[in-house]
PDB file of C-alpha atoms in Angstrom:
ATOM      1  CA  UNK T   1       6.744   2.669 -23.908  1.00  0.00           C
ATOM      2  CA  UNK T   2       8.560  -0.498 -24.177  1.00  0.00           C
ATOM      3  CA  UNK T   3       5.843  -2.966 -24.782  1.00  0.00           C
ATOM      4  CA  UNK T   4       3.174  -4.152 -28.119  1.00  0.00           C
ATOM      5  CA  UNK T   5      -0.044  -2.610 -28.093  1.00  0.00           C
ATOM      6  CA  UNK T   6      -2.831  -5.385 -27.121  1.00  0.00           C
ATOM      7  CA  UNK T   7      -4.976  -3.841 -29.713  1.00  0.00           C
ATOM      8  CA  UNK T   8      -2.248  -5.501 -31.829  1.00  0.00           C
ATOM      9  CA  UNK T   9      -2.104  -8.975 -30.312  1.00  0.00           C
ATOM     10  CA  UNK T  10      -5.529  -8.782 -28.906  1.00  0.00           C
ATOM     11  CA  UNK T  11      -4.776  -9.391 -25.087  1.00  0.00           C
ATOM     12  CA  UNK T  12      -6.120  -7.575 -22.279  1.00  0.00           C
ATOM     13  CA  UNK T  13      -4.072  -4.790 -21.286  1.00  0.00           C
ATOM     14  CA  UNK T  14      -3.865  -4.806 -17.673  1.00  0.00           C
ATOM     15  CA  UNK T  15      -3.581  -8.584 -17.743  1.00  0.00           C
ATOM     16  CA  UNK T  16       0.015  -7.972 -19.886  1.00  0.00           C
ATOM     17  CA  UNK T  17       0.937  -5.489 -17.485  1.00  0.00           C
ATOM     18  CA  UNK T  18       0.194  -7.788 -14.587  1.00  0.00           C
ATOM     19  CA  UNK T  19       2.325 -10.603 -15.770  1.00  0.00           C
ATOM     20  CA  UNK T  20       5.543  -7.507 -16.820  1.00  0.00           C
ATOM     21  CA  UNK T  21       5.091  -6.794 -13.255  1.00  0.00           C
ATOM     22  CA  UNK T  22       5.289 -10.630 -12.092  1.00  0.00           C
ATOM     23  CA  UNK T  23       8.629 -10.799 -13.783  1.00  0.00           C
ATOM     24  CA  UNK T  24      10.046  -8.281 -12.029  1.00  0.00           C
ATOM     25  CA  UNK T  25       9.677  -9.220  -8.354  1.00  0.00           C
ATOM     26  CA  UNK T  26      12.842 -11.053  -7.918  1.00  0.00           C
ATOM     27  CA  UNK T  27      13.095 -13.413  -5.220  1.00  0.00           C
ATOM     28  CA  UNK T  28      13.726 -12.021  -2.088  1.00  0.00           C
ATOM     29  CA  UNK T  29      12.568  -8.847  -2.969  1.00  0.00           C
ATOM     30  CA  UNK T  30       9.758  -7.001  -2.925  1.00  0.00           C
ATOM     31  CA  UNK T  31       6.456  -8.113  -4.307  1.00  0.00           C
ATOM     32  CA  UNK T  32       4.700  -6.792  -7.062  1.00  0.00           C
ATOM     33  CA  UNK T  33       2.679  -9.003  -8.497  1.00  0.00           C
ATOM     34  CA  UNK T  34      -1.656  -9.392  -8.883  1.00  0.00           C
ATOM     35  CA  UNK T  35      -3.519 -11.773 -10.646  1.00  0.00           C
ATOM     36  CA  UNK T  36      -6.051 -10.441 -12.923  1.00  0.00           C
ATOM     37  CA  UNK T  37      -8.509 -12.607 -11.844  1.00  0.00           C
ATOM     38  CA  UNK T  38      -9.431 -15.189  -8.936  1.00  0.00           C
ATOM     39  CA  UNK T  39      -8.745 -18.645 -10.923  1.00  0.00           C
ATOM     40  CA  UNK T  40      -6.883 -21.354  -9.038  1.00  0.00           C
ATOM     41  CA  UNK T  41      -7.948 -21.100  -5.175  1.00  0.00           C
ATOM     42  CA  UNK T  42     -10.908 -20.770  -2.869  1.00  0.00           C
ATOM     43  CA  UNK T  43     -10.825 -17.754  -0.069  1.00  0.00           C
ATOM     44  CA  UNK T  44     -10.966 -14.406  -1.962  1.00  0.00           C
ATOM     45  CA  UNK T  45     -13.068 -11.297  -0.536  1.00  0.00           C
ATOM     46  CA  UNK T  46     -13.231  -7.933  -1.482  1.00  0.00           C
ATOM     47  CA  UNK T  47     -12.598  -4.990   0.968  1.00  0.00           C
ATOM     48  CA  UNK T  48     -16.392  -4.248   0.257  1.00  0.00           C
ATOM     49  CA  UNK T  49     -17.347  -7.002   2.036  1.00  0.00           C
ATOM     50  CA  UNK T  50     -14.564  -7.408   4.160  1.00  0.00           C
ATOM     51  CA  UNK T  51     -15.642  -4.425   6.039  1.00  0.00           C
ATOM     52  CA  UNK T  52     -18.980  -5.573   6.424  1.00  0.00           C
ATOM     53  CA  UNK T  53     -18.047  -8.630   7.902  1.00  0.00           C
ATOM     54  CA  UNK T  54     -17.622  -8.555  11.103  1.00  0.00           C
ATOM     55  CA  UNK T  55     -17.265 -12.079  12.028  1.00  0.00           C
ATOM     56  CA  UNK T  56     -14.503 -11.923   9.150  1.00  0.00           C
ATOM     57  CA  UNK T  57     -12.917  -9.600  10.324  1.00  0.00           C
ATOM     58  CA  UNK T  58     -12.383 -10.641  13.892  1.00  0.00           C
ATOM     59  CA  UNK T  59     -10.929 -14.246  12.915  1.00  0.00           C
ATOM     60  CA  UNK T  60      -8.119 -12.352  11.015  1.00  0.00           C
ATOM     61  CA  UNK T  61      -7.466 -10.133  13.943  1.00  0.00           C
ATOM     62  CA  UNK T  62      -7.204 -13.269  15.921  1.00  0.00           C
ATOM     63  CA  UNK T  63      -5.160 -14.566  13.622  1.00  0.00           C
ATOM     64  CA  UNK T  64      -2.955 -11.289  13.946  1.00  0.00           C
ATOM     65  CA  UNK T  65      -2.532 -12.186  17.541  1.00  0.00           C
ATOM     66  CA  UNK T  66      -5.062  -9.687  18.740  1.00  0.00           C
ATOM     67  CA  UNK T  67      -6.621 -10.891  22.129  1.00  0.00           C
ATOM     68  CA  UNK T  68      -8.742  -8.858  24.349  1.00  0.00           C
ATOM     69  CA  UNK T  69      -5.889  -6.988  25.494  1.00  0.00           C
ATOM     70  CA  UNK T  70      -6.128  -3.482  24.429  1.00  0.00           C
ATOM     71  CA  UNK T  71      -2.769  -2.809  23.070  1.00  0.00           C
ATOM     72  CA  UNK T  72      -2.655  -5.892  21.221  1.00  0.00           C
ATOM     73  CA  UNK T  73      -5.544  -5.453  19.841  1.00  0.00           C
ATOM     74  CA  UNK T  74      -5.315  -2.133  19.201  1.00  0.00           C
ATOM     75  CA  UNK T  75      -2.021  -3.163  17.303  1.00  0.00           C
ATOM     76  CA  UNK T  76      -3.596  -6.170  15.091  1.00  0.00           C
ATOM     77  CA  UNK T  77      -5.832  -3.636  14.293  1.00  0.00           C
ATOM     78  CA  UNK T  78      -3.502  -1.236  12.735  1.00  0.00           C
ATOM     79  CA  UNK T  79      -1.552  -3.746  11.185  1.00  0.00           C
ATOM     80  CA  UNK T  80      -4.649  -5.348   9.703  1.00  0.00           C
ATOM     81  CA  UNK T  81      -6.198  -2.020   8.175  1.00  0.00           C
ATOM     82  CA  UNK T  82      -2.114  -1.567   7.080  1.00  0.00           C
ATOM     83  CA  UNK T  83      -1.125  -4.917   5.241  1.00  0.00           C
ATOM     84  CA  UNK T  84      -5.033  -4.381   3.469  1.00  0.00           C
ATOM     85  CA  UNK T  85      -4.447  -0.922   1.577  1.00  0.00           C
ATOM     86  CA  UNK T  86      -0.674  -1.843   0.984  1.00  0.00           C
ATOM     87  CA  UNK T  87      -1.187  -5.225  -0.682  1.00  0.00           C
ATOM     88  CA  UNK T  88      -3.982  -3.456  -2.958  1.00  0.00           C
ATOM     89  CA  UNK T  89      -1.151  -0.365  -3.286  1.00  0.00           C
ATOM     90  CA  UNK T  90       2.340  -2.090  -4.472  1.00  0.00           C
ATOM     91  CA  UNK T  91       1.296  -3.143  -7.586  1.00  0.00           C
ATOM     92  CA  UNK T  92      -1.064   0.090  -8.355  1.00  0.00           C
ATOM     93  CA  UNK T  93       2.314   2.408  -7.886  1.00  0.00           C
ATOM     94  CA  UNK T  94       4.434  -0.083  -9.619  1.00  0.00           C
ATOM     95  CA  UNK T  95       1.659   0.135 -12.319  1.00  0.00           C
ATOM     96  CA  UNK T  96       2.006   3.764 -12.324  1.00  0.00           C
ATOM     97  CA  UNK T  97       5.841   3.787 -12.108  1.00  0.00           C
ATOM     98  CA  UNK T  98       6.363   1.646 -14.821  1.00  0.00           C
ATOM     99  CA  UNK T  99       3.792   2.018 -17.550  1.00  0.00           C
ATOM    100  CA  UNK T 100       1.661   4.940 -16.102  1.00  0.00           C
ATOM    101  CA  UNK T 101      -1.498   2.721 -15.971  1.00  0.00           C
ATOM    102  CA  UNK T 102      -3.376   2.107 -12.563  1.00  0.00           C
ATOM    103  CA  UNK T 103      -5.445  -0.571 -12.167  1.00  0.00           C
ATOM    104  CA  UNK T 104      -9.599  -0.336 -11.045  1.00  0.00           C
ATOM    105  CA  UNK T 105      -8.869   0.165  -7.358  1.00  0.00           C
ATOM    106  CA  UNK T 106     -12.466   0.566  -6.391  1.00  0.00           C
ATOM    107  CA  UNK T 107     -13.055  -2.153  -3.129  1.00  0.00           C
ATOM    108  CA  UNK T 108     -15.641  -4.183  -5.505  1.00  0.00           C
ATOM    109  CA  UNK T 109     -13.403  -4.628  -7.978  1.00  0.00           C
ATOM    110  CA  UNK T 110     -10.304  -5.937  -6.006  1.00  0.00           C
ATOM    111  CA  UNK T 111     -10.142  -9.317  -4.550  1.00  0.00           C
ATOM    112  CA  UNK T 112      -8.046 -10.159  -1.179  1.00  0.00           C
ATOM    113  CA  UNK T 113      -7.018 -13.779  -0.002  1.00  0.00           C
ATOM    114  CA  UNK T 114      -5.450 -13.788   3.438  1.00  0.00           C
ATOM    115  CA  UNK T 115      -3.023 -16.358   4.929  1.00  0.00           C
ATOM    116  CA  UNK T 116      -3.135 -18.517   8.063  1.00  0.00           C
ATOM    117  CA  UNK T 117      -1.403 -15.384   9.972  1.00  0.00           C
ATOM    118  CA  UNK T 118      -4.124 -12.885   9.092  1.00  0.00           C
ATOM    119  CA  UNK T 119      -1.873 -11.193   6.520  1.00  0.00           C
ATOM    120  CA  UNK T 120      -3.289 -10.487   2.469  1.00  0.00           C
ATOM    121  CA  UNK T 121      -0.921 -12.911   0.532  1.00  0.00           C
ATOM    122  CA  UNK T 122      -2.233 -12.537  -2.553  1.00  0.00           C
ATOM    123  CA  UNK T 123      -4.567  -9.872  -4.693  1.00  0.00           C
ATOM    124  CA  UNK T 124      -6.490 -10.069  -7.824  1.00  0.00           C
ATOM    125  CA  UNK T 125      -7.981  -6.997  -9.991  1.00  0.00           C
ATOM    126  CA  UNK T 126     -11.747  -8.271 -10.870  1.00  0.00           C
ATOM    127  CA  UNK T 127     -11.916  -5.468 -13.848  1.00  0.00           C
ATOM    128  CA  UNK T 128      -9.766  -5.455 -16.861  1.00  0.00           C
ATOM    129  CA  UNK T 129     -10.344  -1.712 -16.582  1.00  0.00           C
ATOM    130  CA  UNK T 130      -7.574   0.439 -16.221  1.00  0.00           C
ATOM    131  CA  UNK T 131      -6.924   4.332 -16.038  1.00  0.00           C
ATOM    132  CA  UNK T 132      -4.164   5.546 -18.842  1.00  0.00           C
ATOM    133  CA  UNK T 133      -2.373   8.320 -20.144  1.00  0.00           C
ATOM    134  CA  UNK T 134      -3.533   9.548 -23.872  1.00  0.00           C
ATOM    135  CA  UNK T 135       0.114   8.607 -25.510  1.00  0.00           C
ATOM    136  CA  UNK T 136      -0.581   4.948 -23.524  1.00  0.00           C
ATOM    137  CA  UNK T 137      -0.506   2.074 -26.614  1.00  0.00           C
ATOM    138  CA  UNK T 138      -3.360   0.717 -25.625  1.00  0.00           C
ATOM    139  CA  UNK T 139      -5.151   4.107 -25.535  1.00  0.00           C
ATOM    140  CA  UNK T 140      -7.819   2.989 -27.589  1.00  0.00           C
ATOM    141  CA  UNK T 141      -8.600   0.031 -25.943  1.00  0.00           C
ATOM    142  CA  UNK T 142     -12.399  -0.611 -24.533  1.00  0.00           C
ATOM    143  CA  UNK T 143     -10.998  -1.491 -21.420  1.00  0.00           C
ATOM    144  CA  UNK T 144      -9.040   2.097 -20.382  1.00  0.00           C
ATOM    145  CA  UNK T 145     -10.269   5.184 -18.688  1.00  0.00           C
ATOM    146  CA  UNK T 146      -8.011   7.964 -20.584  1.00  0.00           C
ATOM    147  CA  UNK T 147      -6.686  10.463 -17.759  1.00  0.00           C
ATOM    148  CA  UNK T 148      -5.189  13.571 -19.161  1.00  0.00           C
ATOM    149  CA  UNK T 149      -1.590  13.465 -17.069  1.00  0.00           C
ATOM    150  CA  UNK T 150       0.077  12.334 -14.291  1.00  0.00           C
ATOM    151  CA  UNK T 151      -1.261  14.584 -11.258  1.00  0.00           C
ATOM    152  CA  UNK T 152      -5.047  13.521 -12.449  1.00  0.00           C
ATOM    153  CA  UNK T 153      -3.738   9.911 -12.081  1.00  0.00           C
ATOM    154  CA  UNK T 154      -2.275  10.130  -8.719  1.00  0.00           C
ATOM    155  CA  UNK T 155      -5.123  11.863  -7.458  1.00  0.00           C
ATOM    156  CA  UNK T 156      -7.519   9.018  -9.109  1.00  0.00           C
ATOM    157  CA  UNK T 157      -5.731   6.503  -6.930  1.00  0.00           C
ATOM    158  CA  UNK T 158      -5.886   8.782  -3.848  1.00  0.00           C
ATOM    159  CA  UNK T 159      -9.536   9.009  -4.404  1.00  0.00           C
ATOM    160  CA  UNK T 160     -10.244   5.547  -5.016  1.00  0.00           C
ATOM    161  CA  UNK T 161      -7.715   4.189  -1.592  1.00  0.00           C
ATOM    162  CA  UNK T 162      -9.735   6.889   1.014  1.00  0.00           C
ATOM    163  CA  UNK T 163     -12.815   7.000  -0.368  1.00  0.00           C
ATOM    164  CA  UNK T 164     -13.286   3.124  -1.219  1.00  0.00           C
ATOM    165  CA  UNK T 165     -11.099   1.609   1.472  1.00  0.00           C
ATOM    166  CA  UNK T 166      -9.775   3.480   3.961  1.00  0.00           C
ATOM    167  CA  UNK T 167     -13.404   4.876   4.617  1.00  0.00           C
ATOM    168  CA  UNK T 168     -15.057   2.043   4.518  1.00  0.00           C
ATOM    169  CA  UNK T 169     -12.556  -0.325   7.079  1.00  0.00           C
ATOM    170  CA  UNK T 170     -11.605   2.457   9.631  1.00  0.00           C
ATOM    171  CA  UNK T 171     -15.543   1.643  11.417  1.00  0.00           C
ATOM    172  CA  UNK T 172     -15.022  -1.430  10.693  1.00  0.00           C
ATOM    173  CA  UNK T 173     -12.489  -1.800  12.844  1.00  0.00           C
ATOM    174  CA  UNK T 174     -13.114   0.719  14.905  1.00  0.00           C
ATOM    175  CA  UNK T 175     -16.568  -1.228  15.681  1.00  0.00           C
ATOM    176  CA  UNK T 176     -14.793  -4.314  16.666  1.00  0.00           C
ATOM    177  CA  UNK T 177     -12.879  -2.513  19.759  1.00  0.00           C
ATOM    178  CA  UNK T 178      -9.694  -1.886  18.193  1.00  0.00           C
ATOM    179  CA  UNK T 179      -9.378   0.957  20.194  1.00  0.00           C
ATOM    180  CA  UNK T 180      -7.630   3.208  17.860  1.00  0.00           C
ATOM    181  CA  UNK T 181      -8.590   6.884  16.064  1.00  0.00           C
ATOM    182  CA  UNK T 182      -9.636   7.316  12.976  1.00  0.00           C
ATOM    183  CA  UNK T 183      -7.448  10.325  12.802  1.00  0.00           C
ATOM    184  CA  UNK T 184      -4.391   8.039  13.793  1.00  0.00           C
ATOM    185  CA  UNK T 185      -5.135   5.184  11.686  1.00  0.00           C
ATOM    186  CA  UNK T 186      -5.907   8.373   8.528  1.00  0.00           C
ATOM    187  CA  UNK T 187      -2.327   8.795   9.427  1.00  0.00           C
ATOM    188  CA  UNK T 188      -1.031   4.923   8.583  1.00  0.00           C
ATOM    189  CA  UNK T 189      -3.025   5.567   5.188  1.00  0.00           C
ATOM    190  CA  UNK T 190      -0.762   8.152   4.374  1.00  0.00           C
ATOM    191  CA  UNK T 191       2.362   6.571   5.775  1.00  0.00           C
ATOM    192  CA  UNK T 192       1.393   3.251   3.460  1.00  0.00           C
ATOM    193  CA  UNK T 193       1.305   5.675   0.495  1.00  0.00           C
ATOM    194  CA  UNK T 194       4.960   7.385   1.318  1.00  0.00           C
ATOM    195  CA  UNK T 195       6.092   3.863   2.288  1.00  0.00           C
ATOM    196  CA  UNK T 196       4.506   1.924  -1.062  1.00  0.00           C
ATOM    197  CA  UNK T 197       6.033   4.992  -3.503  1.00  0.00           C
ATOM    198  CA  UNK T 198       9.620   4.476  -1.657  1.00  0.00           C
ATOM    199  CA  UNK T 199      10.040   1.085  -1.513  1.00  0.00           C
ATOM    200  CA  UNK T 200       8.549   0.350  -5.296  1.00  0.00           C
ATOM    201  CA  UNK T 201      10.571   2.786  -6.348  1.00  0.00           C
ATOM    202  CA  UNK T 202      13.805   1.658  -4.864  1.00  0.00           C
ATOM    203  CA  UNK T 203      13.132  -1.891  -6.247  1.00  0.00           C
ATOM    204  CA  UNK T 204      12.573  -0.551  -9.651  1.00  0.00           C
ATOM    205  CA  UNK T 205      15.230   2.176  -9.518  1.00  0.00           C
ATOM    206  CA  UNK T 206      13.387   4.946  -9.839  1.00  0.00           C
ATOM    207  CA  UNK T 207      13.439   5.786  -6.443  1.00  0.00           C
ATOM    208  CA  UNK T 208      13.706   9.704  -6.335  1.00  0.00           C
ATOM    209  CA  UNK T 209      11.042  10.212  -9.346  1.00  0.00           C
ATOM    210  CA  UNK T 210       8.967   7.861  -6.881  1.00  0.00           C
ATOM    211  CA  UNK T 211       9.069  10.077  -4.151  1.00  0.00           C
ATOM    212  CA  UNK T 212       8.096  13.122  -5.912  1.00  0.00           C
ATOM    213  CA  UNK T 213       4.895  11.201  -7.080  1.00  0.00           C
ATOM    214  CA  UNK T 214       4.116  10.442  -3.523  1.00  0.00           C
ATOM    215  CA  UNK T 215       4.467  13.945  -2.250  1.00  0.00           C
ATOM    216  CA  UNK T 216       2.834  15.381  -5.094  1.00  0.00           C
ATOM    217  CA  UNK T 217      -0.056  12.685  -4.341  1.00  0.00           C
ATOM    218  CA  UNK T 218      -0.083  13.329  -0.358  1.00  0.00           C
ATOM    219  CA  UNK T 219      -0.057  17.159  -1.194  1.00  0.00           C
ATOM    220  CA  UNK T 220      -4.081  17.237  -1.500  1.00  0.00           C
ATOM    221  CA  UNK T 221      -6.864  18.951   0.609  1.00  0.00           C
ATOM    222  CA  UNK T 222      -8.985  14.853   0.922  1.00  0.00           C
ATOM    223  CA  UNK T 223      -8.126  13.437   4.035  1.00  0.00           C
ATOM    224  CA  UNK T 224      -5.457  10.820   2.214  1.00  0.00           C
ATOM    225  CA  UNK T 225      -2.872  13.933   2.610  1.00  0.00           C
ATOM    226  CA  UNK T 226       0.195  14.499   5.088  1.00  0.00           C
ATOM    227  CA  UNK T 227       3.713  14.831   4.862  1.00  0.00           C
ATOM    228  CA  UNK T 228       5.704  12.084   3.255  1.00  0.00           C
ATOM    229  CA  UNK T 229       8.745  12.572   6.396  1.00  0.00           C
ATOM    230  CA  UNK T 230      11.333  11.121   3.779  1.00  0.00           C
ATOM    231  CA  UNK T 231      14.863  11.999   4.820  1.00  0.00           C
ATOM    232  CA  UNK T 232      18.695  10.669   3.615  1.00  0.00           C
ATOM    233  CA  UNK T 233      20.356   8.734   7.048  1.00  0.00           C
ATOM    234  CA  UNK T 234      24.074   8.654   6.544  1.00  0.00           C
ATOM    235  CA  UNK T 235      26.083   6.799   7.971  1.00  0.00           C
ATOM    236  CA  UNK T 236      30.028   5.319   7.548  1.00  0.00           C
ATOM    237  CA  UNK T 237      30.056   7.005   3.937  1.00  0.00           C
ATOM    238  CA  UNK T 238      26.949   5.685   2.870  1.00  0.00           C
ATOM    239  CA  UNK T 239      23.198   7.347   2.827  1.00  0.00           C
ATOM    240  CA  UNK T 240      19.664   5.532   2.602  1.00  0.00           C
ATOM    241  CA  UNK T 241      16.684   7.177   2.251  1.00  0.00           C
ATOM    242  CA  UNK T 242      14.406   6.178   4.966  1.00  0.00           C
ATOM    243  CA  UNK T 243      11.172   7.993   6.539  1.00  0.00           C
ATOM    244  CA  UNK T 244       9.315   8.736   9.941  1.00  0.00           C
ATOM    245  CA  UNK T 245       6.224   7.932  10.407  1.00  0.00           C
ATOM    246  CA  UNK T 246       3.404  10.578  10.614  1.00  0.00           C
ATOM    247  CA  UNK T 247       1.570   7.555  13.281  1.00  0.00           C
ATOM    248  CA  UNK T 248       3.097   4.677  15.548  1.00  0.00           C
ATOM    249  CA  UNK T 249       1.884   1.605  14.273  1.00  0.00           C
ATOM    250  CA  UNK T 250       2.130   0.300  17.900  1.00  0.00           C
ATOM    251  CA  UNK T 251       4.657  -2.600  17.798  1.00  0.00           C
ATOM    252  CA  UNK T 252       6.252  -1.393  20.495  1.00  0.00           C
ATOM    253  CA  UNK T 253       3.356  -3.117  22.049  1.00  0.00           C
ATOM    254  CA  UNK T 254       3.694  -6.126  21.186  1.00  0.00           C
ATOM    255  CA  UNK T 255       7.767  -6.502  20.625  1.00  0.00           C
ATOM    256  CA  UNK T 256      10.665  -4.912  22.597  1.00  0.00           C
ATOM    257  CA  UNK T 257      11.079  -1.202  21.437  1.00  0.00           C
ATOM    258  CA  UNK T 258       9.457   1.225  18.304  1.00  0.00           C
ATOM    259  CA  UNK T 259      10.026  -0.414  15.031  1.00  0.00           C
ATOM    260  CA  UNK T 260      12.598   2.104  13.045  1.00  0.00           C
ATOM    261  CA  UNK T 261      10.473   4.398  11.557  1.00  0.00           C
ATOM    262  CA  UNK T 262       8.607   5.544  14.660  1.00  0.00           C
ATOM    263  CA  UNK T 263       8.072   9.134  15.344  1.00  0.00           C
ATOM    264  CA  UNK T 264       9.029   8.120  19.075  1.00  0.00           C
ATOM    265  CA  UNK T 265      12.492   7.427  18.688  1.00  0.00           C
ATOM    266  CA  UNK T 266      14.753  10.214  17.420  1.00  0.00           C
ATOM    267  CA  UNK T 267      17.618  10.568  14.828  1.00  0.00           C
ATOM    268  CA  UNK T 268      20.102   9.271  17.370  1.00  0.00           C
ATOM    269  CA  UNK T 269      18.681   6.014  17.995  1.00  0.00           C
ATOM    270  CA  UNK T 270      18.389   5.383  14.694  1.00  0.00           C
ATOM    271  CA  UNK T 271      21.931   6.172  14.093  1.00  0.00           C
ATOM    272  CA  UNK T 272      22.541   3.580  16.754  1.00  0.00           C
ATOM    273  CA  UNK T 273      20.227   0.911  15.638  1.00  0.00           C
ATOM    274  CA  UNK T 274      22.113   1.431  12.127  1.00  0.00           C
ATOM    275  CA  UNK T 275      25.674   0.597  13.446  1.00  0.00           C
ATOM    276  CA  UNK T 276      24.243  -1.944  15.858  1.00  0.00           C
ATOM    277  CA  UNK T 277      24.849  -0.587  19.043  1.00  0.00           C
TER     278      UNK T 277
END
């Protein structure tokens, strides 16, 4: 692995890895960064206690735009429960992508702070703790959690995203009338995991390793499993990978038309939408 060992510099290990990340989200593109702690700025709260406040809660789906209209509710919701587990996600898989290390996702030990939209801007990792592979430099290191390979890593972050906070903010919101399953919004968990591994990986270049990970890690009996839906679209010589969702996020709702990626429009249209017809 391309980097010093901290137990040779004496740095924190996930904190290094942090700020390697920060230098790769170029501007414009998409962003991987977390702070490794909550220095510099009032307004952080963890998913733990984001999903036990409810008052909390509703100001950021008002902020969303979600009214007492159903559907827009209903879609605040989604996007809300959405924007949390894939801000906490990015930098986890680009973690895992790039130096096989994934931060302490439990909800306690993550930090959210949410802009004047509703949206998490930023997140912080409250442990130095980290989960690692055996040949990792820093193996030895107080603060890592040595996992024996790959599959027992992806499987630790599964664990730690349905178990921690996809379990914990689907009542949430489901107790604030978003009126929306917990079997459909199980199903935007698992399309922010297939989304997360294809987009990280196509902005570090490692795109078709990345979506092996993600099917490997969506391939499970816990209820953070489903098919990944990742197909090539060509068009005019050229092919992209892109995916369909396994559950509408329900923009249509709110906007004119399915978003791309909706499992309610079919190949065609997006053949059309691609050449702009």
């Amino acid at each position: 692995m391309p980097y010093t060992s901290s137990l040779q510099t004496g740095g924190a290990p996930l904190a290094a890895t942090l700020g390697r990340l920060a230098a790769r989200s170029g501007a414009g593109g998409l962003d991987l960064s977390a702070r490794p702690d909550t220095t510099g700025g009032d307004g952080w709260v963890t998913p733990s206690d984001l999903a036990s406040n409810a008052g909390l809660m509703e100001e950021l789906l008002l902020r969303l735009g979600a009214g007492e209209e159903a559907g827009y509710r209903a879609y605040a919701g989604t996007s809300l429960f959405r924007y949390c587990l894939w801000r906490v996600l990015v930098p986890a898989v680009a973690a895992f992508l790039t130096e096989r290390r994934v931060p302490d996702l439990r909800p306690e030990s993550v930090a959210l702070r949410f802009g004047e939209k509703g949206y998490p801007e930023d997140l912080a990792f409250l442990s130095p703790g980290f989960a690692a592979l055996p040949d990792d430099p820093d193996a030895g290191h107080p603060d890592v959690r040595t996992v024996c390979s790959e599959e027992k890593m992806l499987a630790f972050v599964g664990d730690r995203l349905a178990e921690g906070h996809a379990r914990a903010l689907i009542p949430a919101l489901r107790g604030l009338r978003v009126r929306r399953g917990a079997r459909a919004l199980w199903g935007a968990a698992v399309d922010v995991v297939a989304e997360a591994f294809m987009y990280v990986g196509r902005e570090l270049g490692c795109q078709e390793e990345a979506l092996g990970f993600a099917e490997q890690m969506l391939s499970g009996g816990s209820p953070l499993s489903g098919p990944a839906n990742y197909y090539l679209l060509e068009h005019g010589g050229e092919a992209e990978m892109t995916r369909v969702r396994n559950t509408c996020c329900l923009y249509y709702k709110v906007a004119d038309g399915p978003c791309f990626t909706c499992p309610r429009i079919t190949h065609e249209e997006r053949l059309r939408r691609m050449r702009g017809l």
